[in-house]
């Protein structure tokens, strides 16, 4: 990706995204590909919203749509570390992309799996890599088993997952990405806690949980703003529309985003949350490129693995009762001193980036 900012601009951050695409994962990938300050160096597929083979197909199809030829897509483990896989077609549609259809492609995933892809990327961009996980942590946990030095090799890790002093969305206390593979999440947090990282040289993983991501509410009006900024005028969606009504947008990216999002809007509506959607994953992608978007609190996080009612709950030991080293920086609010509310800052930035990117396909 070329930068309009000129030769003195910082080089783009190499970003490795591990996703379970997924409606909001699709928006996250579009954001990363639209961002001049990021170079997407790999996409790992993890089973979650839909089975891993379908996630992989979605990632390859999205790259076909967006005419991106140089980003390797790997396919991860078909199962969580020890739990049976659960999927969320009720939330993301039968293919994971709501009502959207991606073009057919003859692209294929890498010969190596996603755990190896993590390790290869960490070695290739040692000290520079920004890792982003917007699905279950299965691939990353497997990568850590094979390469325990990973926490010292990546520059930054941002995880969309968990829920801190806030309710869950999969059980009363557990968030989806953690609920699918709690053992993997526990291994990832333990690995960072045990890595003996020096706070002056290494960042702790930034964790974007539901406590913050549920404030990132996309409405039909905001989606219409994106379409209009992309010069792709289509009707503002409404709860009164026929279910599954397909986008008439001329722009192929806007059409896919609208068709995917309609399903997500309908799901949130059926959950009693309104005709809107929480944009968890693109928000985490934005934080990966710019952690200054959020205020974080450093703490020790662990995952409940045994509770009959609380399995998959993420617990932050705010007051240091466990006496264990910190392993996470939890995003708790927007930036101190921000001149606008966090959702406004995020959506303005999303539209600023994705609209001109979409115009390339108009
Ligand atoms: C997370 O769960 C998934 O369904 C979304 O893609 C997001 O990553 C939110 O809990
Ligand atoms: Ca996801």
Coordinates of C-alpha atoms and ligand atoms in Angstrom, one line a residue:
X1 CA 0.0 0.0 0.0
X2 CA 1.3 3.4 -0.9
X3 CA 1.2 6.3 1.5
X4 CA -0.1 9.7 0.5
X5 CA 1.9 11.1 3.4
X6 CA 5.1 11.2 1.5
X7 CA 8.6 9.8 2.0
X8 CA 9.1 11.0 5.6
X9 CA 6.1 9.0 6.9
X10 CA 6.8 6.1 9.2
X11 CA 6.9 2.8 7.4
X12 CA 3.7 0.8 7.6
X13 CA 3.3 -1.5 10.5
X14 CA 3.5 -5.2 9.5
X15 CA 0.2 -6.7 10.8
X16 CA -0.7 -10.4 11.1
X17 CA -4.4 -10.9 11.5
X18 CA -5.9 -14.1 13.0
X19 CA -9.6 -14.1 12.3
X20 CA -12.8 -16.3 12.3
X21 CA -14.4 -14.4 9.4
X22 CA -17.3 -13.5 10.4
X23 CA -19.2 -10.3 9.6
X24 CA -17.2 -8.0 11.8
X25 CA -13.9 -9.8 11.0
X26 CA -14.7 -8.8 7.4
X27 CA -15.0 -5.2 8.4
X28 CA -11.7 -5.5 10.3
X29 CA -9.9 -6.9 7.3
X30 CA -11.3 -4.2 5.1
X31 CA -10.1 -1.6 7.6
X32 CA -6.5 -3.1 7.7
X33 CA -6.3 -3.3 3.9
X34 CA -7.6 0.3 3.6
X35 CA -5.0 1.7 6.0
X36 CA -1.8 3.2 4.6
X37 CA -0.1 2.8 8.0
X38 CA -0.5 -1.0 7.9
X39 CA 0.9 -3.7 5.7
X40 CA -1.1 -6.9 6.1
X41 CA 1.5 -9.6 6.0
X42 CA -0.6 -12.6 6.7
X43 CA -4.1 -13.8 7.5
X44 CA -4.6 -16.8 9.8
X45 CA -8.0 -18.5 9.8
X46 CA -9.4 -20.0 13.0
X47 CA -12.6 -21.9 13.5
X48 CA -15.1 -19.9 15.4
X49 CA -18.0 -18.1 13.8
X50 CA -18.0 -20.8 11.1
X51 CA -15.8 -23.9 10.7
X52 CA -12.2 -23.2 9.8
X53 CA -12.4 -24.3 6.1
X54 CA -15.2 -21.8 5.6
X55 CA -13.3 -19.0 7.4
X56 CA -10.4 -19.8 5.0
X57 CA -12.7 -19.6 2.0
X58 CA -14.1 -16.3 3.2
X59 CA -10.6 -14.8 3.7
X60 CA -9.5 -16.0 0.2
X61 CA -12.7 -14.7 -1.4
X62 CA -12.4 -11.3 0.3
X63 CA -8.8 -10.9 -1.1
X64 CA -10.2 -11.9 -4.6
X65 CA -12.9 -9.2 -4.3
X66 CA -10.3 -6.6 -3.2
X67 CA -7.8 -7.7 -5.8
X68 CA -5.1 -8.2 -3.2
X69 CA -2.6 -10.7 -4.4
X70 CA 0.3 -10.6 -1.9
X71 CA -1.2 -11.6 1.4
X72 CA -0.9 -15.2 2.4
X73 CA -3.9 -16.9 4.0
X74 CA -3.3 -19.9 6.2
X75 CA -5.7 -22.3 7.6
X76 CA -5.7 -23.2 11.3
X77 CA -6.7 -26.0 13.5
X78 CA -10.2 -27.3 12.8
X79 CA -10.8 -27.8 16.5
X80 CA -10.2 -25.8 19.7
X81 CA -7.4 -27.2 22.0
X82 CA -9.7 -29.5 23.9
X83 CA -13.3 -28.4 23.7
X84 CA -15.5 -29.4 20.8
X85 CA -15.9 -26.6 18.2
X86 CA -19.0 -24.5 18.5
X87 CA -20.0 -22.1 15.6
X88 CA -22.3 -19.1 15.3
X89 CA -24.2 -19.3 12.0
X90 CA -27.2 -17.7 13.9
X91 CA -25.1 -14.6 14.3
X92 CA -23.1 -14.5 11.1
X93 CA -25.1 -16.4 8.6
X94 CA -24.5 -19.9 7.0
X95 CA -21.2 -18.9 5.4
X96 CA -20.2 -16.4 8.1
X97 CA -20.8 -13.4 5.8
X98 CA -24.4 -12.8 6.4
X99 CA -26.2 -12.4 3.0
X100 CA -23.0 -11.4 1.2
X101 CA -21.5 -13.4 -1.6
X102 CA -17.9 -13.3 -2.5
X103 CA -16.5 -14.0 -5.9
X104 CA -15.3 -17.5 -6.7
X105 CA -11.5 -17.8 -6.5
X106 CA -8.8 -20.3 -7.4
X107 CA -6.6 -19.0 -4.6
X108 CA -5.4 -21.5 -2.1
X109 CA -4.2 -21.3 1.5
X110 CA -0.5 -21.7 2.4
X111 CA 0.9 -25.2 2.7
X112 CA 1.7 -24.5 6.3
X113 CA -1.0 -24.1 9.0
X114 CA -1.8 -20.9 10.9
X115 CA 0.3 -21.8 14.0
X116 CA 3.3 -22.0 11.8
X117 CA 2.2 -18.8 10.0
X118 CA 2.4 -17.0 13.3
X119 CA 5.9 -18.2 13.9
X120 CA 7.1 -17.4 10.4
X121 CA 5.7 -13.9 10.6
X122 CA 7.2 -13.3 14.0
X123 CA 10.6 -14.4 12.8
X124 CA 10.3 -12.4 9.5
X125 CA 9.3 -9.2 11.3
X126 CA 11.0 -9.8 14.6
X127 CA 10.5 -6.9 17.0
X128 CA 8.1 -5.2 14.5
X129 CA 5.1 -7.5 14.1
X130 CA 1.7 -6.3 15.2
X131 CA -0.5 -9.3 15.9
X132 CA -4.3 -9.0 15.9
X133 CA -6.6 -11.8 17.0
X134 CA -10.3 -11.3 16.4
X135 CA -11.3 -15.0 16.8
X136 CA -10.6 -17.7 19.3
X137 CA -7.0 -18.0 20.4
X138 CA -6.4 -21.6 19.2
X139 CA -3.8 -20.8 16.5
X140 CA -1.8 -18.5 18.8
X141 CA -1.8 -21.0 21.6
X142 CA -0.5 -23.7 19.3
X143 CA 2.1 -21.3 18.0
X144 CA 3.2 -20.5 21.6
X145 CA 3.6 -24.2 22.3
X146 CA 6.0 -24.5 19.4
X147 CA 7.7 -21.1 19.9
X148 CA 7.6 -20.0 23.5
X149 CA 9.7 -16.9 22.7
X150 CA 6.8 -15.4 20.7
X151 CA 5.9 -12.8 23.4
X152 CA 9.4 -11.3 23.2
X153 CA 9.3 -11.3 19.4
X154 CA 6.2 -9.4 18.6
X155 CA 6.0 -5.6 19.0
X156 CA 2.3 -5.6 19.9
X157 CA -0.6 -8.0 20.3
X158 CA -4.2 -6.9 20.3
X159 CA -6.9 -9.3 21.2
X160 CA -10.6 -8.9 20.8
X161 CA -11.9 -11.1 23.5
X162 CA -13.2 -11.3 27.0
X163 CA -15.4 -9.1 29.1
X164 CA -14.2 -7.3 32.1
X165 CA -16.6 -6.3 34.9
X166 CA -19.3 -6.7 32.3
X167 CA -21.6 -9.4 31.1
X168 CA -20.9 -12.0 28.5
X169 CA -22.5 -12.5 25.1
X170 CA -22.2 -16.3 24.9
X171 CA -22.9 -17.2 28.5
X172 CA -23.9 -14.7 31.2
X173 CA -20.2 -14.2 31.9
X174 CA -18.3 -15.4 28.8
X175 CA -17.5 -13.6 25.5
X176 CA -17.6 -15.6 22.3
X177 CA -13.9 -15.7 21.3
X178 CA -12.9 -16.9 24.8
X179 CA -15.9 -19.2 25.1
X180 CA -15.0 -21.2 22.0
X181 CA -11.6 -22.0 23.2
X182 CA -11.1 -21.1 26.9
X183 CA -8.0 -23.3 27.2
X184 CA -6.3 -21.5 24.4
X185 CA -7.0 -18.1 25.9
X186 CA -5.7 -19.3 29.3
X187 CA -2.5 -20.5 27.6
X188 CA -2.0 -17.2 25.8
X189 CA -2.4 -15.1 28.9
X190 CA -0.2 -17.4 30.9
X191 CA 2.5 -17.2 28.2
X192 CA 2.6 -13.5 28.3
X193 CA 2.6 -13.4 32.1
X194 CA 5.5 -15.9 32.3
X195 CA 7.6 -14.4 29.6
X196 CA 9.4 -12.0 32.0
X197 CA 8.9 -9.0 29.7
X198 CA 10.5 -5.8 30.7
X199 CA 7.8 -3.1 30.7
X200 CA 10.2 -0.5 29.3
X201 CA 10.9 -2.7 26.2
X202 CA 7.8 -4.8 25.7
X203 CA 4.1 -4.1 25.5
X204 CA 1.6 -6.4 27.2
X205 CA -1.3 -7.6 25.0
X206 CA -4.0 -5.0 24.6
X207 CA -7.3 -6.7 25.3
X208 CA -10.5 -5.2 23.8
X209 CA -13.4 -6.8 25.6
X210 CA -17.1 -6.4 25.4
X211 CA -17.0 -3.8 28.1
X212 CA -15.7 -1.5 25.5
X213 CA -16.5 -3.0 22.1
X214 CA -20.2 -3.1 22.8
X215 CA -20.1 0.7 22.8
X216 CA -19.0 0.7 19.2
X217 CA -22.4 0.6 17.7
X218 CA -22.9 0.7 14.0
X219 CA -26.3 2.0 12.8
X220 CA -27.8 2.0 9.4
X221 CA -27.2 5.7 9.3
X222 CA -23.5 5.3 9.8
X223 CA -23.3 2.6 7.2
X224 CA -25.1 4.9 4.8
X225 CA -22.5 7.5 5.5
X226 CA -19.8 5.1 4.5
X227 CA -21.6 4.2 1.2
X228 CA -22.1 7.8 0.4
X229 CA -18.5 8.7 1.1
X230 CA -17.5 5.8 -1.2
X231 CA -19.8 7.4 -3.9
X232 CA -21.9 4.4 -3.8
X233 CA -25.4 5.6 -3.0
X234 CA -27.8 3.1 -1.7
X235 CA -30.9 3.1 0.5
X236 CA -30.4 3.5 4.2
X237 CA -31.3 0.1 5.7
X238 CA -34.3 0.0 8.0
X239 CA -35.8 -2.5 10.4
X240 CA -38.9 -2.2 8.2
X241 CA -37.0 -3.7 5.2
X242 CA -37.9 -7.2 4.1
X243 CA -35.5 -9.6 5.8
X244 CA -32.5 -10.5 3.6
X245 CA -33.2 -7.6 1.2
X246 CA -30.1 -7.4 -0.9
X247 CA -27.9 -4.3 -1.4
X248 CA -28.3 -2.4 -4.6
X249 CA -24.9 -0.6 -4.1
X250 CA -23.0 -0.4 -7.3
X251 CA -19.7 -0.6 -5.5
X252 CA -18.7 -4.3 -4.9
X253 CA -17.1 -3.7 -1.5
X254 CA -19.9 -1.6 -0.2
X255 CA -22.4 -4.2 -1.5
X256 CA -20.6 -7.0 0.4
X257 CA -20.3 -4.9 3.6
X258 CA -24.0 -4.0 3.4
X259 CA -25.2 -7.6 2.6
X260 CA -23.1 -9.0 5.4
X261 CA -24.1 -6.3 7.9
X262 CA -27.9 -6.7 7.2
X263 CA -27.7 -10.2 8.7
X264 CA -25.8 -8.9 11.7
X265 CA -28.3 -6.1 12.2
X266 CA -31.1 -8.6 12.1
X267 CA -29.4 -10.8 14.6
X268 CA -28.8 -7.9 17.0
X269 CA -32.5 -6.9 16.6
X270 CA -33.7 -10.4 17.4
X271 CA -31.5 -10.3 20.5
X272 CA -33.5 -7.2 21.7
X273 CA -30.6 -4.8 21.1
X274 CA -32.0 -2.8 18.3
X275 CA -31.4 -2.7 14.5
X276 CA -27.7 -2.1 15.0
X277 CA -24.5 -4.0 15.4
X278 CA -21.5 -4.0 17.7
X279 CA -18.3 -3.6 15.6
X280 CA -15.9 -5.5 18.0
X281 CA -13.3 -6.7 15.5
X282 CA -12.7 -3.5 13.4
X283 CA -12.4 -1.6 16.6
X284 CA -9.7 -4.0 17.8
X285 CA -8.0 -3.5 14.4
X286 CA -8.0 0.2 14.8
X287 CA -6.5 -0.2 18.3
X288 CA -3.8 -2.4 16.8
X289 CA -2.7 0.4 14.5
X290 CA -3.2 3.1 17.0
X291 CA -3.3 2.1 20.7
X292 CA -3.6 5.8 21.6
X293 CA -7.3 5.4 20.8
X294 CA -7.9 3.8 24.2
X295 CA -7.0 4.1 27.8
X296 CA -5.8 0.8 29.2
X297 CA -5.3 -0.6 32.7
X298 CA -2.5 -3.1 33.3
X299 CA -3.4 -6.2 35.2
X300 CA -3.3 -10.0 35.4
X301 CA -6.0 -11.8 33.5
X302 CA -6.9 -15.5 33.7
X303 CA -9.7 -17.6 32.3
X304 CA -12.1 -19.8 34.3
X305 CA -11.8 -23.3 32.9
X306 CA -13.7 -25.3 35.4
X307 CA -16.8 -23.4 36.7
X308 CA -20.0 -25.1 35.8
X309 CA -21.6 -21.7 35.4
X310 CA -18.6 -19.6 34.7
X311 CA -16.4 -21.5 32.3
X312 CA -14.9 -19.1 29.8
X313 CA -15.2 -16.1 32.1
X314 CA -12.2 -13.7 31.9
X315 CA -11.1 -12.4 35.3
X316 CA -8.9 -9.4 35.9
X317 CA -7.1 -9.3 39.1
X318 CA -7.2 -5.5 39.5
X319 CA -6.0 -5.5 43.0
X320 CA -3.2 -8.0 42.7
X321 CA -4.7 -10.7 45.0
X322 CA -3.0 -13.5 43.0
X323 CA 0.5 -11.9 43.3
X324 CA 1.2 -12.9 39.7
X325 CA 2.9 -10.7 37.1
X326 CA 0.8 -8.6 34.8
X327 CA -0.1 -10.1 31.4
X328 CA -2.5 -7.7 29.8
X329 CA -3.5 -4.1 29.3
X330 CA -7.2 -4.0 29.2
X331 CA -8.9 -1.3 27.1
X332 CA -11.3 0.4 29.5
X333 CA -12.2 3.7 27.9
X334 CA -11.4 6.1 25.0
X335 CA -8.2 8.2 25.1
X336 CA -8.0 10.7 28.0
X337 CA -8.6 14.1 26.6
X338 CA -10.3 12.9 23.4
X339 CA -12.4 15.7 21.9
X340 CA -15.1 13.3 20.8
X341 CA -16.7 10.1 22.2
X342 CA -14.8 6.9 21.3
X343 CA -17.5 5.5 18.8
X344 CA -17.4 8.9 16.9
X345 CA -13.6 8.8 16.7
X346 CA -13.6 5.2 15.5
X347 CA -16.4 5.6 12.9
X348 CA -14.9 8.8 11.5
X349 CA -11.6 7.0 11.1
X350 CA -13.2 3.9 9.6
X351 CA -15.1 5.9 7.0
X352 CA -12.0 8.1 6.3
X353 CA -10.0 5.0 5.4
X354 CA -12.5 2.5 4.0
X355 CA -14.5 4.9 1.7
X356 CA -11.5 6.0 -0.5
X357 CA -10.4 2.4 -0.5
X358 CA -13.8 1.3 -1.7
X359 CA -13.8 4.0 -4.4
X360 CA -11.0 2.1 -6.1
X361 CA -13.5 -0.6 -7.0
X362 CA -16.3 1.7 -8.0
Ligands
LIG1 C1 -16.6 -11.7 18.9 O1 -17.4 -12.8 18.6 C2 -17.5 -13.0 17.2 O2 -18.8 -13.5 16.9 C3 -17.2 -11.7 16.6 O3 -16.7 -11.9 15.3 C4 -16.2 -11.0 17.5 O4 -14.9 -11.4 17.2 C5 -17.5 -10.8 19.8 O5 -17.8 -11.5 20.9
LIG2 CA1 -14.4 -12.5 15.1

